[in-house]
Structure formats: C-alpha cells, structure tokens
Short mmCIF file of N, CA and C in Angstrom, two decimals:
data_model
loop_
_atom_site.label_atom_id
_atom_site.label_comp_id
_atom_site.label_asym_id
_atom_site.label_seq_id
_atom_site.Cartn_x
_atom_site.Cartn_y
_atom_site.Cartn_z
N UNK M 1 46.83 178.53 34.58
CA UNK M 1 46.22 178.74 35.89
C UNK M 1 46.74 177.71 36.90
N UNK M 2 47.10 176.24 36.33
CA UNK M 2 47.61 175.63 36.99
C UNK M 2 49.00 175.99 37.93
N UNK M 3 49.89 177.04 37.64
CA UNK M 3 51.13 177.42 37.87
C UNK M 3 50.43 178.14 39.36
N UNK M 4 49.60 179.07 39.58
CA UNK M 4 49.03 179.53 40.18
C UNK M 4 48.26 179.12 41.51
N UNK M 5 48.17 177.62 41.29
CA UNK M 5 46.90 176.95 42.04
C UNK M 5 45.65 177.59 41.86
N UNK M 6 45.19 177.55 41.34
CA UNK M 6 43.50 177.82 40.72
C UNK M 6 42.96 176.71 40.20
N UNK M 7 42.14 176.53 41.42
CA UNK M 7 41.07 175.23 41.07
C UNK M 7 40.64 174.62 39.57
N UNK M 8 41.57 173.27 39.20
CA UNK M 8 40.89 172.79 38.05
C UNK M 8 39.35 172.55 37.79
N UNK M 9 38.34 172.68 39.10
CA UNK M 9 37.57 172.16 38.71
C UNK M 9 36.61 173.14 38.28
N UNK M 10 37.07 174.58 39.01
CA UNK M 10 36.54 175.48 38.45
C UNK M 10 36.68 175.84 36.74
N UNK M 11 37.56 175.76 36.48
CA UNK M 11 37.99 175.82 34.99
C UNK M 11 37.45 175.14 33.97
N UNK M 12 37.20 173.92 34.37
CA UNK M 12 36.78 172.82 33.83
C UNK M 12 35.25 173.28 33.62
N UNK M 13 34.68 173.81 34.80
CA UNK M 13 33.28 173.78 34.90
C UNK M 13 32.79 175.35 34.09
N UNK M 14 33.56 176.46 34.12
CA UNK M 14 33.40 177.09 33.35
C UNK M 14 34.05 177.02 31.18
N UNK M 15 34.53 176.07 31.41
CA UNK M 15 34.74 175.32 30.38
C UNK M 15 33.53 175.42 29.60
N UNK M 16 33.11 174.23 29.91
CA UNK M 16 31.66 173.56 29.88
C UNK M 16 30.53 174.93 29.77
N UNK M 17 30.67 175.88 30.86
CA UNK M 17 29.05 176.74 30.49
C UNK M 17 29.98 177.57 29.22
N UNK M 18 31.29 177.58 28.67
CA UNK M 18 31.79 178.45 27.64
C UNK M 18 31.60 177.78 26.28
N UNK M 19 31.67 176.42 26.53
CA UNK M 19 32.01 176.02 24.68
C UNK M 19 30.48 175.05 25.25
N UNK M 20 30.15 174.57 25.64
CA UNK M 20 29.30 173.58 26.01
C UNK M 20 29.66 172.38 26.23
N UNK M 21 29.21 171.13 26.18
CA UNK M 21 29.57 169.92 26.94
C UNK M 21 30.41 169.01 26.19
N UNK M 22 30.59 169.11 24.54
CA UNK M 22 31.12 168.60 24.13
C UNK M 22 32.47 169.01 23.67
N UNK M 23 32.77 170.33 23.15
CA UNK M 23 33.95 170.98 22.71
C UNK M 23 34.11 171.22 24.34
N UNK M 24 33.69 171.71 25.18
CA UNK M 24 34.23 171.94 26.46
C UNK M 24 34.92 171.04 27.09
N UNK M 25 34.27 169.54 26.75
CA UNK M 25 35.19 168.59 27.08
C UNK M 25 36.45 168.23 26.82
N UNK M 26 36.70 168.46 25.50
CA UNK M 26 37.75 168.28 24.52
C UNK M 26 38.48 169.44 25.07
N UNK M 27 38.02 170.69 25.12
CA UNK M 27 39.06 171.71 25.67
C UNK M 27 39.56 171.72 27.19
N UNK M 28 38.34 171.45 28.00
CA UNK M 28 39.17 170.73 29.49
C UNK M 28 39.75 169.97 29.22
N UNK M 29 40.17 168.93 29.10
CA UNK M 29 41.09 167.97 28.96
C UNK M 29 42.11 168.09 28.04
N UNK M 30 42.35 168.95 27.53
CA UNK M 30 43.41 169.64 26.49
C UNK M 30 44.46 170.11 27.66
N UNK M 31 43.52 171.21 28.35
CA UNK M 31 44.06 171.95 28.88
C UNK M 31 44.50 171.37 30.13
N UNK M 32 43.59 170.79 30.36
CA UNK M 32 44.16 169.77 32.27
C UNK M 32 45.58 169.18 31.88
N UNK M 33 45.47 168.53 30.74
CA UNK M 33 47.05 167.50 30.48
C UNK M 33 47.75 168.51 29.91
N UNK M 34 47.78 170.14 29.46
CA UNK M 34 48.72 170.57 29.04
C UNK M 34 49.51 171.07 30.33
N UNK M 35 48.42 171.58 31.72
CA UNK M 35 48.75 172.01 32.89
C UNK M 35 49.70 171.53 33.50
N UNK M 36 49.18 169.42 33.62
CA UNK M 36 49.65 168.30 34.42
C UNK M 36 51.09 168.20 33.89
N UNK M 37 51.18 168.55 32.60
CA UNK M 37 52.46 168.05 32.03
C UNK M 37 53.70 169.29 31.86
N UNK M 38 53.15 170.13 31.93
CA UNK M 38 53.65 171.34 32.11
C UNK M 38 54.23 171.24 33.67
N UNK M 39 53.30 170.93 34.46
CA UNK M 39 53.95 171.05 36.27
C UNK M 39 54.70 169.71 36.26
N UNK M 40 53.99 168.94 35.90
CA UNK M 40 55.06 167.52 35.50
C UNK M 40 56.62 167.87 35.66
N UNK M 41 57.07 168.48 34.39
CA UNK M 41 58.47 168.94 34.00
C UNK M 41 58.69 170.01 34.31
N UNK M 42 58.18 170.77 35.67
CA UNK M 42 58.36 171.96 36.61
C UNK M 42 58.86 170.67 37.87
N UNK M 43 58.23 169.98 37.88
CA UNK M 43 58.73 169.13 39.15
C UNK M 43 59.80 168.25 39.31
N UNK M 44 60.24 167.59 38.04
CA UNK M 44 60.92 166.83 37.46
C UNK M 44 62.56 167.49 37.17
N UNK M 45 62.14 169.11 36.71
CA UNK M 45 63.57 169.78 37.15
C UNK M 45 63.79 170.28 38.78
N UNK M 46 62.84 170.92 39.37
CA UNK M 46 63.18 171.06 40.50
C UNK M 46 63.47 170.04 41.38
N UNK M 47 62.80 168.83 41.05
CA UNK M 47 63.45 167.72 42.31
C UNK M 47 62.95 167.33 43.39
N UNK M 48 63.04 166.41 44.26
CA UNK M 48 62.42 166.30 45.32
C UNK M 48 63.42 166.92 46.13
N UNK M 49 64.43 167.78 46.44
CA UNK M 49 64.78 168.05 47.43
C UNK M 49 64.18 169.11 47.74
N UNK M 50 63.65 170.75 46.89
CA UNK M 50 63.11 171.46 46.76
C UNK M 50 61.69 171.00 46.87
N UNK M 51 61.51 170.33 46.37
CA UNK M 51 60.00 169.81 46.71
C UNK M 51 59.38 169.52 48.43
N UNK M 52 60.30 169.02 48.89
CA UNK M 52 60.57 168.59 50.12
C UNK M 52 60.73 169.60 51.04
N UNK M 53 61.29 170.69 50.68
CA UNK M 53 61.25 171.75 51.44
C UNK M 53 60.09 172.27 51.44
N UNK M 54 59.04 172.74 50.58
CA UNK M 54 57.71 172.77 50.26
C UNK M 54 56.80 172.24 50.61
N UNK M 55 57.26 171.12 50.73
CA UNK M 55 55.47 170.30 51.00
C UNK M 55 55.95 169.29 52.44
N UNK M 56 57.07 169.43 52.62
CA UNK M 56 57.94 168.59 53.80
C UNK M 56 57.61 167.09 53.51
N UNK M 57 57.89 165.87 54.51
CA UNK M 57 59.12 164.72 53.87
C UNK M 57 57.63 163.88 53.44
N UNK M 58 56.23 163.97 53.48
CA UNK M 58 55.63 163.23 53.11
C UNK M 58 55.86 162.65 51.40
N UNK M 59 56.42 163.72 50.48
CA UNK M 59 56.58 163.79 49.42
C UNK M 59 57.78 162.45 48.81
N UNK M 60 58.41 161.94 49.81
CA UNK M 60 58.77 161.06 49.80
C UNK M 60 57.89 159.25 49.66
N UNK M 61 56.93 159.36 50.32
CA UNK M 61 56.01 158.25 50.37
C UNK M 61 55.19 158.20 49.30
N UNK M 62 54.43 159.54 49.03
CA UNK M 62 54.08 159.80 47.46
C UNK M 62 55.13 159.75 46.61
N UNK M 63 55.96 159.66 46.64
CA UNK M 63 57.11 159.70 45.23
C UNK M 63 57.04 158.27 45.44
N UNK M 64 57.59 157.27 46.18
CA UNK M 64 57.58 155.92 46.20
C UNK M 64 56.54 154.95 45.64
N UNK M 65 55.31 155.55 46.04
CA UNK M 65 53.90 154.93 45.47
C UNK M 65 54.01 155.46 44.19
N UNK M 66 54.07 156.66 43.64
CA UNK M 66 54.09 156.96 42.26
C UNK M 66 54.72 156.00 41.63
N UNK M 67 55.93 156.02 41.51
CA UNK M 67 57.18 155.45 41.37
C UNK M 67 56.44 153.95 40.78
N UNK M 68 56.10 152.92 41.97
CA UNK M 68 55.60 151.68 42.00
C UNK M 68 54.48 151.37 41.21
N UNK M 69 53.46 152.09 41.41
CA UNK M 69 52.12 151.91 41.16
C UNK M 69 51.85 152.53 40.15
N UNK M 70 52.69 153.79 39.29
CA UNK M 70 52.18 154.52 38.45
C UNK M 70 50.90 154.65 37.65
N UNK M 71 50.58 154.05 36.58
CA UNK M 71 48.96 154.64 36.18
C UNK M 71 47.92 154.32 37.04
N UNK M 72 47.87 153.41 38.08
CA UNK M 72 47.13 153.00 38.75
C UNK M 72 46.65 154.08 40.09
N UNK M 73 48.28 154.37 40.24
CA UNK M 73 48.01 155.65 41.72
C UNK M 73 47.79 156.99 40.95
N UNK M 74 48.32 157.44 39.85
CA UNK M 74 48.15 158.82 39.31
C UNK M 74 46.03 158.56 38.82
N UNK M 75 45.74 157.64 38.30
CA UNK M 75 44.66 157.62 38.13
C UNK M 75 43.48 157.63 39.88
N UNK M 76 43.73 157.12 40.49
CA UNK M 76 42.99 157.32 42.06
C UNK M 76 43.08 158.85 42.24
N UNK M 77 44.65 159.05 42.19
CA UNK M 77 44.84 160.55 43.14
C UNK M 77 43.77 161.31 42.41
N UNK M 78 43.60 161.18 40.64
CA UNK M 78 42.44 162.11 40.05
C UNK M 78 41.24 161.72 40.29
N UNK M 79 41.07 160.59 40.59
CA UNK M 79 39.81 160.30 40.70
C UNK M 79 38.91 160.63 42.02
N UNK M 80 39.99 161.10 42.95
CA UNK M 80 39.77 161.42 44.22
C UNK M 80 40.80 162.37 44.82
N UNK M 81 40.06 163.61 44.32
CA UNK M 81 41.56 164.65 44.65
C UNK M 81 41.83 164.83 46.43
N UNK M 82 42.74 164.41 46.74
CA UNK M 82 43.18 164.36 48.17
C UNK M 82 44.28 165.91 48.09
N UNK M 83 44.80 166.06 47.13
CA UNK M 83 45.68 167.32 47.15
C UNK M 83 44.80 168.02 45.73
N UNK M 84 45.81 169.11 45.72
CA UNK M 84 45.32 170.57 44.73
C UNK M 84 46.07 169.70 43.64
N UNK M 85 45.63 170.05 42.33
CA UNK M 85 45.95 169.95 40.92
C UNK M 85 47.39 170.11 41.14
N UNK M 86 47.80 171.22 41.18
CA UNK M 86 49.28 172.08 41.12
C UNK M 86 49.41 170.99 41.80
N UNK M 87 49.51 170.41 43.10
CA UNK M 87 50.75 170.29 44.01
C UNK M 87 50.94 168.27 43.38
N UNK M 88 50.05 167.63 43.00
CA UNK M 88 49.63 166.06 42.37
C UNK M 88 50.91 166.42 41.27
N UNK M 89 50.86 166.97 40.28
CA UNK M 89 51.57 167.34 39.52
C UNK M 89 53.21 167.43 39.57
N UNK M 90 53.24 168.25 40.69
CA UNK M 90 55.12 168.67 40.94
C UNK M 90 55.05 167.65 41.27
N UNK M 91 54.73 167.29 42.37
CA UNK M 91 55.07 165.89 42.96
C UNK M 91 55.38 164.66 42.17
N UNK M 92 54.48 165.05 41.16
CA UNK M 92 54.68 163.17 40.14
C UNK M 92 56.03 163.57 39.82
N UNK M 93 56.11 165.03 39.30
CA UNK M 93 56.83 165.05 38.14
C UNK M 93 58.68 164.78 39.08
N UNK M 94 58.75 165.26 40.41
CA UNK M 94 59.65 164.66 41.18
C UNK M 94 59.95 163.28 41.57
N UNK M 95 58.83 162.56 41.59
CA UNK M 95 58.45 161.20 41.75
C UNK M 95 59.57 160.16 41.03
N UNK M 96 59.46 159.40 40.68
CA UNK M 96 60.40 158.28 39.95
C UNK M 96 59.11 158.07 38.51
N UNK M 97 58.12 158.48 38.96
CA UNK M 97 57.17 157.77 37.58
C UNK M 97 57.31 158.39 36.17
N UNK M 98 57.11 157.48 34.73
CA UNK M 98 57.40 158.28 34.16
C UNK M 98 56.46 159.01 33.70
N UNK M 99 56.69 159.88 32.65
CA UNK M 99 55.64 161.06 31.73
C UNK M 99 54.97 160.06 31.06
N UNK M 100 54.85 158.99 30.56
CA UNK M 100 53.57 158.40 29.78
C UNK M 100 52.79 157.47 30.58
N UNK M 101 53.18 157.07 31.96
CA UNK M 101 52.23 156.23 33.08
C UNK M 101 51.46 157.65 33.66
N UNK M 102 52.24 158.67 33.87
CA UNK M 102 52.06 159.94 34.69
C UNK M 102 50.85 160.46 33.48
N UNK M 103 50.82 160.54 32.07
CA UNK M 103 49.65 161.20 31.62
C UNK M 103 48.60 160.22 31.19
N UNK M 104 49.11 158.94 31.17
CA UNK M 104 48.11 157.72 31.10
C UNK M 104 46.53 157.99 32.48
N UNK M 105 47.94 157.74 33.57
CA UNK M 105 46.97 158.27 34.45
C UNK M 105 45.96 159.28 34.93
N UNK M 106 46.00 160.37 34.18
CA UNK M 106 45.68 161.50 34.25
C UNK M 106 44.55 161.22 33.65
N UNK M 107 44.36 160.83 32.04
CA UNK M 107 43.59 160.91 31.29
C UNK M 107 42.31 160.21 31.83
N UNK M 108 42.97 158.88 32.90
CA UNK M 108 41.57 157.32 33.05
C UNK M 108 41.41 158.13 34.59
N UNK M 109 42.13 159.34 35.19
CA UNK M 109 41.31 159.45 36.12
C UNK M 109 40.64 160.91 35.72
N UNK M 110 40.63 161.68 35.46
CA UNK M 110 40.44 162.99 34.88
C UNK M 110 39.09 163.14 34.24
N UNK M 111 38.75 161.77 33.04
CA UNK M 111 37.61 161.89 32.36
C UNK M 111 36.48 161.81 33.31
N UNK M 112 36.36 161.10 33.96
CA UNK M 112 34.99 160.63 34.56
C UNK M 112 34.80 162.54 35.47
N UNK M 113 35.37 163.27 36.15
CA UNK M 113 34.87 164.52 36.49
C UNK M 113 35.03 165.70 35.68
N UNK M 114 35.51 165.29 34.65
CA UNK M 114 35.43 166.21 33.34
C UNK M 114 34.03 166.01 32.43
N UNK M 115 33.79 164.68 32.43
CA UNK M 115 32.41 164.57 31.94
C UNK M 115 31.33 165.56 33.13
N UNK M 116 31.49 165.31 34.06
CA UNK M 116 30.85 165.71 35.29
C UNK M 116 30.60 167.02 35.17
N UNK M 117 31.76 167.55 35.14
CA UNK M 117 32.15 169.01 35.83
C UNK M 117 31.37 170.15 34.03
N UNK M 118 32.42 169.18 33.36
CA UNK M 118 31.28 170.17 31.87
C UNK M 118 30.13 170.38 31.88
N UNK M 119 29.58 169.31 32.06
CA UNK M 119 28.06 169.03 31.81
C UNK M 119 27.53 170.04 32.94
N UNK M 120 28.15 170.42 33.92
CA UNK M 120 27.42 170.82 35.15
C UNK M 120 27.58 172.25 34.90
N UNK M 121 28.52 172.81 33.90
CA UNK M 121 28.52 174.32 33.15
C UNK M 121 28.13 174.37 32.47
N UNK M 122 27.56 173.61 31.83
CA UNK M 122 26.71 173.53 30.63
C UNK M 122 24.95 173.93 31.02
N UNK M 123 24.95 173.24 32.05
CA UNK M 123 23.27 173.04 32.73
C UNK M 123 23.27 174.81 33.24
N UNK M 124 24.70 175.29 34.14
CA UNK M 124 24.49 176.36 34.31
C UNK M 124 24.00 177.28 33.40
N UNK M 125 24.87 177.20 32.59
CA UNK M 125 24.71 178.35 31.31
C UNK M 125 23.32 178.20 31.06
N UNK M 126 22.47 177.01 30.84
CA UNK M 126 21.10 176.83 30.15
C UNK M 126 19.96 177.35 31.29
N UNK M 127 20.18 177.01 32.54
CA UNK M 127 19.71 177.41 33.69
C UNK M 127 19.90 179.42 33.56
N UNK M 128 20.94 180.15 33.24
CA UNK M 128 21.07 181.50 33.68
C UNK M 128 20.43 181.69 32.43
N UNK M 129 20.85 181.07 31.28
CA UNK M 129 19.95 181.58 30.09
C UNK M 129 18.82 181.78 29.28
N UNK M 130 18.40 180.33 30.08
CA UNK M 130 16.70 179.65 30.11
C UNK M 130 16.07 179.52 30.93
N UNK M 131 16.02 180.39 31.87
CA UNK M 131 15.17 179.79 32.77
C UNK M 131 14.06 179.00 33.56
N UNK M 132 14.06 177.57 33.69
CA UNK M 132 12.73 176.89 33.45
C UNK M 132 13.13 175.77 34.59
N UNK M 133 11.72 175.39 34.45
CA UNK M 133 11.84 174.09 35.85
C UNK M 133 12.88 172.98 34.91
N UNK M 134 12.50 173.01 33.80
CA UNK M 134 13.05 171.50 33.21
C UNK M 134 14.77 171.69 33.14
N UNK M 135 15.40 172.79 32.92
CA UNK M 135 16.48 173.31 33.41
C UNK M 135 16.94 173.23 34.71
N UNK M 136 16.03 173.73 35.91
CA UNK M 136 16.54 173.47 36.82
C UNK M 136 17.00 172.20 37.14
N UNK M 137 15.54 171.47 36.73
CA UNK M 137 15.77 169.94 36.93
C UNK M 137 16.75 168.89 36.74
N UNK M 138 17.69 169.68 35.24
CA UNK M 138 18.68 169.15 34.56
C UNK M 138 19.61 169.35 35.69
N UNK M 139 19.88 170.68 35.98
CA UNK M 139 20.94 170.63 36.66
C UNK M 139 21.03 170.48 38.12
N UNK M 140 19.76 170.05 38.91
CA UNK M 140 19.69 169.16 40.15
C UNK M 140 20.54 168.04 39.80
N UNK M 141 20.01 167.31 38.87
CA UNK M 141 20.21 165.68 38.38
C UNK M 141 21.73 165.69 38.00
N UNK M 142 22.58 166.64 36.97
CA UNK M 142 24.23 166.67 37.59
C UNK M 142 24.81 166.39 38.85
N UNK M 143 24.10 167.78 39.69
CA UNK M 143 24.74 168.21 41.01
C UNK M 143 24.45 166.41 41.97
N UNK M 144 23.40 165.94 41.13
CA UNK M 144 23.46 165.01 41.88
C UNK M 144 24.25 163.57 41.79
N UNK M 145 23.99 163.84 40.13
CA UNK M 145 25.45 162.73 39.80
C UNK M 145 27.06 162.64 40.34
N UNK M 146 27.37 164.47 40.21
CA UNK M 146 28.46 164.96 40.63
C UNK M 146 28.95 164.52 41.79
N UNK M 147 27.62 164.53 43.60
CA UNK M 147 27.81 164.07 44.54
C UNK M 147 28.08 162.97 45.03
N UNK M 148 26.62 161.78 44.21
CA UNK M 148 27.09 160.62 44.13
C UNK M 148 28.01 159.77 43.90
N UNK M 149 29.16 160.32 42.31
CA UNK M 149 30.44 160.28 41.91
C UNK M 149 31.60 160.20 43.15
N UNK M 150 31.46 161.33 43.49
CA UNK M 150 32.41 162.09 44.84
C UNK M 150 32.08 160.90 46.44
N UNK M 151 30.80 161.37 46.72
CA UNK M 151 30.93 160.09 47.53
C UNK M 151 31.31 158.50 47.74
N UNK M 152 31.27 158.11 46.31
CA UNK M 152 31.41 156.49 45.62
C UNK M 152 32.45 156.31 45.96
N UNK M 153 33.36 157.39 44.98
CA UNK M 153 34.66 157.18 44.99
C UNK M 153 35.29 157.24 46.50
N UNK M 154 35.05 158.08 47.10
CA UNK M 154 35.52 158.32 48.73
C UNK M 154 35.47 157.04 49.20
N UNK M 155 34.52 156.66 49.55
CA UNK M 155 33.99 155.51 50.26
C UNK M 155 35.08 154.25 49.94
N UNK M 156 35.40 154.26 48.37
CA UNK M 156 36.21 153.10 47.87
C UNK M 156 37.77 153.01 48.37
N UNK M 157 37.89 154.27 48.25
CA UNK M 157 39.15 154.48 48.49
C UNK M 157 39.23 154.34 49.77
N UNK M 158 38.27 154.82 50.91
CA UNK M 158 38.42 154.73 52.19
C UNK M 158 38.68 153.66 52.79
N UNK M 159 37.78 152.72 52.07
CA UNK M 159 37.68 151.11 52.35
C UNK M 159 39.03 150.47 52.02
N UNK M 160 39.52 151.06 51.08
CA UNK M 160 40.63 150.20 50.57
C UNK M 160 42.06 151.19 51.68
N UNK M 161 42.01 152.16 52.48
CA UNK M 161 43.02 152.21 53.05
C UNK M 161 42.92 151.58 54.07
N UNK M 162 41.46 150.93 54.34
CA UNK M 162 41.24 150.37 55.63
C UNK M 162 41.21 149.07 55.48
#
C-alpha cells in the first residue's frame, strides 16, 4: 500500500482492530519496515535526479540532513510526520543515508504511534463489538493519548526549529 500512498496510519490502525494490540503490533511494524525498505531501494535506484523532478529541489536539503543526521532525523521525521510515508521513504532512500541508520530510525520513531495507533483499533473493534460506556471510555482515553502524543511532539519540534 505503501507504493500507492495509502495512509500508514490507517493500516496500522486497522491492524490493531484485525489481530488486536499485540500481534497487530508486531504485524504493523513488520509491515511499516517492509514498506520503508522496500521504497527505500525504490529511491535509492531512482536517484535524486528523478526524485527532484517529483518533489522539486527541496529534496536536496532533506537528502543533506538525512545524509548528516541519519537515525536521529529519520527517527523525528516518524515521530512527526511532516510528509506522507511513501514520499519520507524515496527520499531517504535517494538521500546519502544508509539502510541500517535509515531502518534504525524508523523503528525508534515508528514504535511510539504504532503502540498508539493499534491500541486505538483495538478499542475500536471492542467499542463496535461491545458496546458499553467502559469501552467507550477506553477509547476516549487513546484518542486522547493519541492527541496529546501528536501535540507534544509538534510543539518540540517547533521549538527546536525556532
């Protein structure tokens, strides 16, 4: 789905209401790093010149930071998706960084909304299947972790470009 652009997080989150929170986890993240690494070495043969035509010359400044910063910047970009799955991906894989900083990173930024995102298909599934306040309740208390997560991280990152 990744080839496609189709939202990882959707996947992830129907993951989670499919196997539940724990095998769902294990299978999102199977599947996220088989995607990442798969577009990885889709990007890595095509190149940044083709790339560049695509996404135009910013892909240059991201290839440089990749390049430099590797597990450190591939872990932010997941931890705070500023671009689509697909496009983080070609890009590394054009980048100068290599495939084991490039899936290092993936993994330390990836888990923390994979825990998130399962659990929050998980609550669904129990919510459509069970219907009850204490269900609902469960899955307020995600949606709310989920937000809090999302905002934290924003904020950090914001601060730190500023």
């Amino acid at each position: 789905a990744g080839i496609v652009v189709f939202p990882v997080t959707v996947l992830i989150a129907v993951t989670g209401m499919t196997f539940g929170p724990w095998l769902g986890f294990i299978y999102a993240m199977a599947g996220s790093l088989a995607s990442a690494a798969v577009l990885f070495q889709i990007g890595r043969l095509a190149g940044r010149c083709w790339l560049r035509g695509m996404m135009g010359s910013r892909i240059e400044r991201v290839s440089r930071r990749l390049g430099r910063q590797g597990v450190l910047s591939v872990t932010v970009l997941r931890l705070v998706p500023i671009a689509p799955f697909t496009f983080v991906n070609l890009v590394a894989g054009a980048s100068e960084i290599r495939l084991r900083d490039f899936v290092l990173g993936t993994i330390m930024g990836m888990t923390p909304g994979i825990v998130v995102m399962t659990a929050l298909g998980d609550r669904l599934r129990q919510v459509w299947e069970e219907p009850s306040w204490s269900q609902v309740l469960l899955l307020v208390l995600v949606l709310v972790l989920w937000l809090g997560l999302t905002l934290m991280l924003q904020r950090v990152v914001s601060r730190r470009r500023g």
